[in-house]
PDB file of C-alpha atoms in Angstrom:
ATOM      1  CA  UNK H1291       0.000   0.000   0.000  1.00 71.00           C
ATOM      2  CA  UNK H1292       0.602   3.931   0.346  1.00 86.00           C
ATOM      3  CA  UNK H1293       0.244   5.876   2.987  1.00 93.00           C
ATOM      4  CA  UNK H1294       2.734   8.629   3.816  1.00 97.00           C
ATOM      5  CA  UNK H1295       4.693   9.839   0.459  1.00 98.00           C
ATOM      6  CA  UNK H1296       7.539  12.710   0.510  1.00 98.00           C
ATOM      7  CA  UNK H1297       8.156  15.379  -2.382  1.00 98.00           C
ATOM      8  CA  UNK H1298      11.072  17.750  -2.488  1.00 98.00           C
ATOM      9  CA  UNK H1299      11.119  18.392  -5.926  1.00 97.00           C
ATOM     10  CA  UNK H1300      10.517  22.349  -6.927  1.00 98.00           C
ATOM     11  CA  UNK H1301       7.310  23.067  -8.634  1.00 98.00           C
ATOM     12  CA  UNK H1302       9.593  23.852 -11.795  1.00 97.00           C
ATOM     13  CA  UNK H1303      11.364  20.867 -11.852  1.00 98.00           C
ATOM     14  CA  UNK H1304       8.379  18.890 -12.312  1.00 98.00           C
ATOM     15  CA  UNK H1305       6.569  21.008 -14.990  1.00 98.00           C
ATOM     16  CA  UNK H1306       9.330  20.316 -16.977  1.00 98.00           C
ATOM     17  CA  UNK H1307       9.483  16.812 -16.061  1.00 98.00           C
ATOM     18  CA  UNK H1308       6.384  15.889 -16.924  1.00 98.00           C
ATOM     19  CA  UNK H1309       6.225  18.620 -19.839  1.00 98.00           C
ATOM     20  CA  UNK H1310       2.996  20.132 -17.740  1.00 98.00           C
ATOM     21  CA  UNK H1311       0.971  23.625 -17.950  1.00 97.00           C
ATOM     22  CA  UNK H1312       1.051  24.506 -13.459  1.00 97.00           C
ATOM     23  CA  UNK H1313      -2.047  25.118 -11.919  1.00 95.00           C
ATOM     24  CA  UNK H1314      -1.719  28.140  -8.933  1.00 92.00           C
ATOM     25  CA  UNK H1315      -2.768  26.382  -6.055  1.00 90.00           C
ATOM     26  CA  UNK H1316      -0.324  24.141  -5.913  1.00 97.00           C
ATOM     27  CA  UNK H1317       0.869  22.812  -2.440  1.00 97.00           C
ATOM     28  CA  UNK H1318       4.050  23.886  -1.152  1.00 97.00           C
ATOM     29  CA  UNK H1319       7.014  21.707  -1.477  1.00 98.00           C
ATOM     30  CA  UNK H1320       9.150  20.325  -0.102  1.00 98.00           C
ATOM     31  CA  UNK H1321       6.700  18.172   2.143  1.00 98.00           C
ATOM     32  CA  UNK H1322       8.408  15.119   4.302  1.00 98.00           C
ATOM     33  CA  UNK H1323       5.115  14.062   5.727  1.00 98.00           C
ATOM     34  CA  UNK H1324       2.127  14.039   2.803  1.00 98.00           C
ATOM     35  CA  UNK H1325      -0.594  12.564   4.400  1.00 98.00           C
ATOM     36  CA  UNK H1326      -4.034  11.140   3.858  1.00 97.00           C
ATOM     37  CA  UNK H1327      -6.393  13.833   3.002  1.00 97.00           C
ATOM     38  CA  UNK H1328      -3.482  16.526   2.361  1.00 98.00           C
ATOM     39  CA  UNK H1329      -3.745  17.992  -0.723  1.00 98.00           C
ATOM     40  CA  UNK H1330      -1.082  16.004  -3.119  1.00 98.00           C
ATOM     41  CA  UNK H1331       0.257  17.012  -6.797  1.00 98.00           C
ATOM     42  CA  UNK H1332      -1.149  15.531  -9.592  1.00 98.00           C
ATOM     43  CA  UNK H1333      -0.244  15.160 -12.990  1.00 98.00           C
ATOM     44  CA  UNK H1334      -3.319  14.693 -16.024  1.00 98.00           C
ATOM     45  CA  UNK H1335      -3.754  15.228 -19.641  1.00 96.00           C
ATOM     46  CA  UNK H1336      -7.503  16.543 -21.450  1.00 89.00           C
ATOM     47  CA  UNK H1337      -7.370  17.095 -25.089  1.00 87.00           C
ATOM     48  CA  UNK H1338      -3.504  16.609 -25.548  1.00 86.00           C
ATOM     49  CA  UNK H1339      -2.531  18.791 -22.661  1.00 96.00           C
ATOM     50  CA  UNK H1340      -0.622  17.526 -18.956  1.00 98.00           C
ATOM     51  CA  UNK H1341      -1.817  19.920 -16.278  1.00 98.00           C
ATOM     52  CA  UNK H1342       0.055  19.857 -12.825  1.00 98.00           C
ATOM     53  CA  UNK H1343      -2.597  20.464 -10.127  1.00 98.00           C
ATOM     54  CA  UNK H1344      -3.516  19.284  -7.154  1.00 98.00           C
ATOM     55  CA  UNK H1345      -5.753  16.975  -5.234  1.00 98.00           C
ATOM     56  CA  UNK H1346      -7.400  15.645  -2.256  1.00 98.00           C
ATOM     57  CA  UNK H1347      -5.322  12.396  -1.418  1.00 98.00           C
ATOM     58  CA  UNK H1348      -8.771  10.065  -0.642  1.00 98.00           C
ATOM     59  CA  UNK H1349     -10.757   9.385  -3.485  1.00 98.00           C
ATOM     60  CA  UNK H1350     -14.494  10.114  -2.899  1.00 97.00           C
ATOM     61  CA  UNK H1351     -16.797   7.796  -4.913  1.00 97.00           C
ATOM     62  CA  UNK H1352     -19.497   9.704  -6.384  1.00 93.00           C
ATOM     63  CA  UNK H1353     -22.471   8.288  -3.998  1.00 95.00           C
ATOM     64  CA  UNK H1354     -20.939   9.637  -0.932  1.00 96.00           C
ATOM     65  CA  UNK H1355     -23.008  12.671   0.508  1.00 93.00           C
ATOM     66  CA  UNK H1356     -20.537  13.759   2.303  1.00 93.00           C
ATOM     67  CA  UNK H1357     -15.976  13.489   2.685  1.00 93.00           C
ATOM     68  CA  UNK H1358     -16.818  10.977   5.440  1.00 93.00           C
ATOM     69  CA  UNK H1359     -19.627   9.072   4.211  1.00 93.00           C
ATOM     70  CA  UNK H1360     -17.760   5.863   3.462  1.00 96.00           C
ATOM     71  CA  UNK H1361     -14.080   4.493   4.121  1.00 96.00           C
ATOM     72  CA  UNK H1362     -11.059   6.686   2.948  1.00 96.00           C
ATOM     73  CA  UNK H1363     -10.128   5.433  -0.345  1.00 98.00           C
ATOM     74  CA  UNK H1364      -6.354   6.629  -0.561  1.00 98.00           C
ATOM     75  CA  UNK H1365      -5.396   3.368  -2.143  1.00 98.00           C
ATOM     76  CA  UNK H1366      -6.760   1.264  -5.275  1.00 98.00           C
ATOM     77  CA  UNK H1367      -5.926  -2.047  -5.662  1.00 97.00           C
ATOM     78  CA  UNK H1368      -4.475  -2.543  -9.527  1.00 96.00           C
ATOM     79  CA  UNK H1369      -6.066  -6.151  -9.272  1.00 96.00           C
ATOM     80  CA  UNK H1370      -9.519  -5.157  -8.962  1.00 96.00           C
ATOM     81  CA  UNK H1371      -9.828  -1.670  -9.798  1.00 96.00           C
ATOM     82  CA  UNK H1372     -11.606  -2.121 -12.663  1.00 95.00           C
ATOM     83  CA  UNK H1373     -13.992  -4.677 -11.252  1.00 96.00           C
ATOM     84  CA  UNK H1374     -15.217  -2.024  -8.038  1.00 97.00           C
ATOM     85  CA  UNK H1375     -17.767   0.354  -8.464  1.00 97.00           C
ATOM     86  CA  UNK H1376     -15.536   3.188  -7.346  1.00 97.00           C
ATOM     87  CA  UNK H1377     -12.788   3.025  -9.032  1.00 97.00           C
ATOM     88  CA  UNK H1378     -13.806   1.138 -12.767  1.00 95.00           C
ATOM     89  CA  UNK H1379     -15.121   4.715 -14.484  1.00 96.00           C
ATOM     90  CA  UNK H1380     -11.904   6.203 -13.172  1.00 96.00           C
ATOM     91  CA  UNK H1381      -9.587   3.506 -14.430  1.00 96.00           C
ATOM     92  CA  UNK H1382     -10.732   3.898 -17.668  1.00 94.00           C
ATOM     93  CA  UNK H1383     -10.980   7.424 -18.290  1.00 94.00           C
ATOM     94  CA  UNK H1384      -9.606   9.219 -15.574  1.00 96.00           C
ATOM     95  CA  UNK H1385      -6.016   8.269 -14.637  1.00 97.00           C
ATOM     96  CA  UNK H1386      -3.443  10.543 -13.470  1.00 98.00           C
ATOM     97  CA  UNK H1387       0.450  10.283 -12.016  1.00 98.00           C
ATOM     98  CA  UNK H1388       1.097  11.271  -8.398  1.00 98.00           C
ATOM     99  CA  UNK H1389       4.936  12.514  -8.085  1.00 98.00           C
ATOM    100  CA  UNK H1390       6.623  11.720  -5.222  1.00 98.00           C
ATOM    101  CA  UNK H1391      10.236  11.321  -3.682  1.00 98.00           C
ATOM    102  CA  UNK H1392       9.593   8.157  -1.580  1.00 98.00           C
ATOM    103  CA  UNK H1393       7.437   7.026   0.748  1.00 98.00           C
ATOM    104  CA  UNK H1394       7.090   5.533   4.186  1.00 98.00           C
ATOM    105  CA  UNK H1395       5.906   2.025   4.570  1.00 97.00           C
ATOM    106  CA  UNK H1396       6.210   0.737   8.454  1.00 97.00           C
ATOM    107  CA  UNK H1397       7.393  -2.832   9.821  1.00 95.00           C
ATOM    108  CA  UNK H1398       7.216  -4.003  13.675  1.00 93.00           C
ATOM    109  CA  UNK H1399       9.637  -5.638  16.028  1.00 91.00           C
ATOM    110  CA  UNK H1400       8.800  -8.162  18.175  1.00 92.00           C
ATOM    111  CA  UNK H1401       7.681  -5.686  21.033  1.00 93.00           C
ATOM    112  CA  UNK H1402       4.865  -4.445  18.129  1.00 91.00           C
ATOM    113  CA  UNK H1403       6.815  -1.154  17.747  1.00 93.00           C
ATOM    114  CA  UNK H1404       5.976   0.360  14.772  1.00 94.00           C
ATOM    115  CA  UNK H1405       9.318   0.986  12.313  1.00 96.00           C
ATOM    116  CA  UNK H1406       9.490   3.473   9.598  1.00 96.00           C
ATOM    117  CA  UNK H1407      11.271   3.015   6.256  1.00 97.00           C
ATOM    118  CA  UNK H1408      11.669   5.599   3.732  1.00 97.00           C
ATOM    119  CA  UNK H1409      11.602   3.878   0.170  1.00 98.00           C
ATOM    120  CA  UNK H1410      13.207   5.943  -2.849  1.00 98.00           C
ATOM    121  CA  UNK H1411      13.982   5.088  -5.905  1.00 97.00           C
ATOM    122  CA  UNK H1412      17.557   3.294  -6.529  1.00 97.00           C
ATOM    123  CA  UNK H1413      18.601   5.557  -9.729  1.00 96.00           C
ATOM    124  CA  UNK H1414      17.587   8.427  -7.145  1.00 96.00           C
ATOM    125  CA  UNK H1415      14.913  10.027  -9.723  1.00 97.00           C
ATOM    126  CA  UNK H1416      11.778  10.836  -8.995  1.00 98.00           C
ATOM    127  CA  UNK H1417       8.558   8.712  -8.596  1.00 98.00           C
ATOM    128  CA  UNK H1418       5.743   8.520 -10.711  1.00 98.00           C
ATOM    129  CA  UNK H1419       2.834   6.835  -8.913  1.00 98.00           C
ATOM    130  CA  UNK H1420       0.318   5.574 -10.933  1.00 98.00           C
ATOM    131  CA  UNK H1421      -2.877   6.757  -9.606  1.00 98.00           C
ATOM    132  CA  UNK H1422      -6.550   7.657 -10.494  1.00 98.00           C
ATOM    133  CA  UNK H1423      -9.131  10.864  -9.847  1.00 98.00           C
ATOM    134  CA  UNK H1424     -12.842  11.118  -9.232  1.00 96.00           C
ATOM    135  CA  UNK H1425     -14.209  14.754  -9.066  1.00 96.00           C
ATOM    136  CA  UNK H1426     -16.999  14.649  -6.014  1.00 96.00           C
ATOM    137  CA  UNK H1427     -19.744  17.257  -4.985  1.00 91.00           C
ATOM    138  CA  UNK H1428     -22.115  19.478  -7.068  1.00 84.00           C
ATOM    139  CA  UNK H1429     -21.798  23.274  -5.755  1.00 82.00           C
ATOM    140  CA  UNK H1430     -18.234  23.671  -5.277  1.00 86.00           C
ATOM    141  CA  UNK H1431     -16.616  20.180  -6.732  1.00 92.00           C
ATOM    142  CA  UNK H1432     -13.338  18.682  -5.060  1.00 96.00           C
ATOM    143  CA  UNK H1433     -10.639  16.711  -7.448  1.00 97.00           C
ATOM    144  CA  UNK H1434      -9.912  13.344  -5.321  1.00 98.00           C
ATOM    145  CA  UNK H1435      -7.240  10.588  -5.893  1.00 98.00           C
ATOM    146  CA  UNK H1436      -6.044   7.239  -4.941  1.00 98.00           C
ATOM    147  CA  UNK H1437      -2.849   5.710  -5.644  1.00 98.00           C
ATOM    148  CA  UNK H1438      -2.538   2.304  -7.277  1.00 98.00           C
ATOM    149  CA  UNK H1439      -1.284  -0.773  -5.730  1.00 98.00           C
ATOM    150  CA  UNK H1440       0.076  -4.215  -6.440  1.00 97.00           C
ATOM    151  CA  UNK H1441       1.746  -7.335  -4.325  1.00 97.00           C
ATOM    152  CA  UNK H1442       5.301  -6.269  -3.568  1.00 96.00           C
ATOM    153  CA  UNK H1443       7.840  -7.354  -5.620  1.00 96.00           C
ATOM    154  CA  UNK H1444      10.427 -10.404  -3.700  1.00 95.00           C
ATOM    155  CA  UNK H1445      12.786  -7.774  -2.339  1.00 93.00           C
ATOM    156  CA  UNK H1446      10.097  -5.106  -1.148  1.00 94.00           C
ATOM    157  CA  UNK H1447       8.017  -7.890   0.731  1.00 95.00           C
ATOM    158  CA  UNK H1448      10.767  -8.126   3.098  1.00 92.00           C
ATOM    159  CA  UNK H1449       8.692  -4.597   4.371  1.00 95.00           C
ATOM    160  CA  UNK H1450       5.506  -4.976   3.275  1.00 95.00           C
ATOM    161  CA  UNK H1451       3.232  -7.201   0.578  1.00 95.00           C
ATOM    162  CA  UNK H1452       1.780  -3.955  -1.159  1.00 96.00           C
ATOM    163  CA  UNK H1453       3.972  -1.192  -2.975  1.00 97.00           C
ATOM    164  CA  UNK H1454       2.424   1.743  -5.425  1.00 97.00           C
ATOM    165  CA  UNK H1455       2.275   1.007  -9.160  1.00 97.00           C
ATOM    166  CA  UNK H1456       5.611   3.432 -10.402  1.00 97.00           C
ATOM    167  CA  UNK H1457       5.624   4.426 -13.908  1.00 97.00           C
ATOM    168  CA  UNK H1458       8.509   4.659 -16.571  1.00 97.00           C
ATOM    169  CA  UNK H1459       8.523   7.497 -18.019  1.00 97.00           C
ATOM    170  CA  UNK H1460       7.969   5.826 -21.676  1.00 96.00           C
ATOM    171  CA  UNK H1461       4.863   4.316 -20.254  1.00 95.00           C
ATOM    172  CA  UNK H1462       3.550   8.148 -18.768  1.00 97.00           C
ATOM    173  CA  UNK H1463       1.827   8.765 -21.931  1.00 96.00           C
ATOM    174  CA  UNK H1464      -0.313   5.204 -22.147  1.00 95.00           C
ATOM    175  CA  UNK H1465      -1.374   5.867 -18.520  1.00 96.00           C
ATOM    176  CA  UNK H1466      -2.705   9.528 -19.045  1.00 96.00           C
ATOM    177  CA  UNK H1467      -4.637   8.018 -21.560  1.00 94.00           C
ATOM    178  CA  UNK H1468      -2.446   9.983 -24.497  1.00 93.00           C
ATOM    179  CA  UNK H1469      -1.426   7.045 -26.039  1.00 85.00           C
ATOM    180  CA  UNK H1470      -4.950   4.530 -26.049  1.00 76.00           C
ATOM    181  CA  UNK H1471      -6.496   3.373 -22.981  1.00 75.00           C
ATOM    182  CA  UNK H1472      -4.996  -0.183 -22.527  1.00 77.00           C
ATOM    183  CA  UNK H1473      -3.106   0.094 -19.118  1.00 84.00           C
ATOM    184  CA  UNK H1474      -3.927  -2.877 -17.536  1.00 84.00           C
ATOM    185  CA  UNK H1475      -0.371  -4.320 -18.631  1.00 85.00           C
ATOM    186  CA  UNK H1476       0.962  -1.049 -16.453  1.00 91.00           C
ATOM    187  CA  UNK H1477      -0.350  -2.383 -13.063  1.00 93.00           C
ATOM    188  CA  UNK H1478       2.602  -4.028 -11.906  1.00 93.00           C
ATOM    189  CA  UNK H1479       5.514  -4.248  -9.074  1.00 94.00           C
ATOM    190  CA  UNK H1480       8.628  -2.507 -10.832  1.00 93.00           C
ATOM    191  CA  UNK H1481      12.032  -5.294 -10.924  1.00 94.00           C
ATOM    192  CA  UNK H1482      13.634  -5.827  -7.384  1.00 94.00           C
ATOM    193  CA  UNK H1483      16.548  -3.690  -8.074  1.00 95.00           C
ATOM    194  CA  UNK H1484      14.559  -0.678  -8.787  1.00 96.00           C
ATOM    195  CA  UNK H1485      13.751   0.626  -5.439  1.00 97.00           C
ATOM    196  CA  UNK H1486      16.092   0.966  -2.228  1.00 97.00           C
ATOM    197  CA  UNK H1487      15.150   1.886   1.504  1.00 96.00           C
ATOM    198  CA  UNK H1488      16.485   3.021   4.605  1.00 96.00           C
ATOM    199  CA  UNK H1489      15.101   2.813   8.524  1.00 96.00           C
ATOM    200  CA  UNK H1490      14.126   6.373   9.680  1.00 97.00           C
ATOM    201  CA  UNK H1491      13.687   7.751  12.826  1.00 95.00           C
ATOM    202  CA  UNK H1492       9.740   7.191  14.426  1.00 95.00           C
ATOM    203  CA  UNK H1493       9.224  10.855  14.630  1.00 96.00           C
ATOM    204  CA  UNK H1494       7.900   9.910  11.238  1.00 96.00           C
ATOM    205  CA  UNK H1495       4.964   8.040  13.045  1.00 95.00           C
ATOM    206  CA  UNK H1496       3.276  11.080  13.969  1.00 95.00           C
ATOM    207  CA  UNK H1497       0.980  12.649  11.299  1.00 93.00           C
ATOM    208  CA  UNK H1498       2.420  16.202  12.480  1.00 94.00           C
ATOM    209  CA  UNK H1499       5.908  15.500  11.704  1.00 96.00           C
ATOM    210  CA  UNK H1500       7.631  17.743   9.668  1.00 97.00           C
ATOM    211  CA  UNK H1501      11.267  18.457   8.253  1.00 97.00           C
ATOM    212  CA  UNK H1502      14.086  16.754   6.471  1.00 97.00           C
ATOM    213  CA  UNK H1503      15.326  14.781   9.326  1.00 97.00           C
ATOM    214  CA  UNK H1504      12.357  12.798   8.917  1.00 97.00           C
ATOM    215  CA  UNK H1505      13.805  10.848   5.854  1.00 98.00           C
ATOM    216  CA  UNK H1506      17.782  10.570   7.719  1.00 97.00           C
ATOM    217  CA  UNK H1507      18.868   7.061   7.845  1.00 95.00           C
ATOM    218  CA  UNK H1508      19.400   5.232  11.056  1.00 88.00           C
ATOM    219  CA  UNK H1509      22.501   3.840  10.362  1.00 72.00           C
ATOM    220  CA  UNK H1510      21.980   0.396  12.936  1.00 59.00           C
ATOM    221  CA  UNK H1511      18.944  -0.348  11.162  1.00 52.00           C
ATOM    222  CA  UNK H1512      18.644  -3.161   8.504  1.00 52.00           C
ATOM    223  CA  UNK H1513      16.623  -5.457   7.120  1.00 50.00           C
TER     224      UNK H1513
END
């Protein structure tokens, strides 16, 4: 799964990465601590132009009356997603790419302490999280994503069985629906060597964390 990501890349950098027109609400960066329900940047394409914007992290299905009327969808498993009711409209014609830095994923030692790792990836570039958006509410509409998951791949299921679904960037285009909408091939753990991860301090654990240190290795942890 996915829930705590990190961006530190300027607003700049990733127009140009993702050759995107910036909206102007877009939330500051850098960010060690994104969170469910923060408001997370977002990259889409309509009629052959990427727009960097931002969204509520939780997608809302369109049924629910209200932001809490059902359980907070910040994840969608690649598996099903177009089998469930609220994601299989989305999958097909709205999918979007959630940069990110890293993430956090958590294990426990025996005790049931909760550990932090901060995931990156290997080549040190930057993430693109495959992800999907559902616009929610009639008088003043709210953009909403989830992030895609899959099973781990062998080396990240020493941490967890769930990772995000990162893109390529020759596969960015397919996914924003640019390039035909067949991106069921997409929805898949990236090769073992691609990521690499680090212990962090538990700091992290709190929701109100903030600050660099948060993604510092601690150098006596190992898995």
């Amino acid at each position: 799964m996915c829930g705590r990501m990190v961006l530190t890349l300027p607003h700049e950098a990733m127009v140009n990465l993702f050759g995107a027109t910036p909206g102007n609400d877009l939330p500051e960066v850098p960010d060690y601590n994104i969170c469910p329900t923060d408001r997370v940047h977002v990259v889409s394409a309509q009629d052959g132009v990427r727009r960097l914007g931002a969204m509520r992290w939780g997608f809302l299905p369109h049924w629910y009356k209200a932001m809490n009327g059902g359980p907070l969808l910040i994840n969608a498993r690649g598996e099903t997603i177009a089998e469930k009711p609220a994601f299989r409209a989305a999958v097909r014609l709205r999918r979007c790419i959630v940069p990110a830095s890293g993430f956090y994923e958590w294990t426990k030692d025996e005790a049931g302490n909760r550990l932090p790792w901060y995931i990156t990836r290997a080549d040190g570039s930057p993430m693109a999280m495959a992800a999907v958006w559902q616009g929610w509410g009639e008088d003043d509409p709210v953009n909403t994503c989830a992030v895609v998951t899959t099973g781990a791949n062998a080396a990240m299921s020493a941490i967890h069985h769930r990772m995000p679904v990162i893109l390529e960037p020759e596969d960015w285009a397919l996914w924003l629906g640019e390039a035909g909408h067949g991106a069921a091939p997409l929805m898949t753990a990236p090769p073992d060597e691609a990521l690499t991860w680090h212990r962090v301090d538990p700091a992290v654990n709190s929701n109100r964390a903030e600050g660099p240190e948060l993604i510092e290795p601690l150098e006596e942890a190992g898995i």
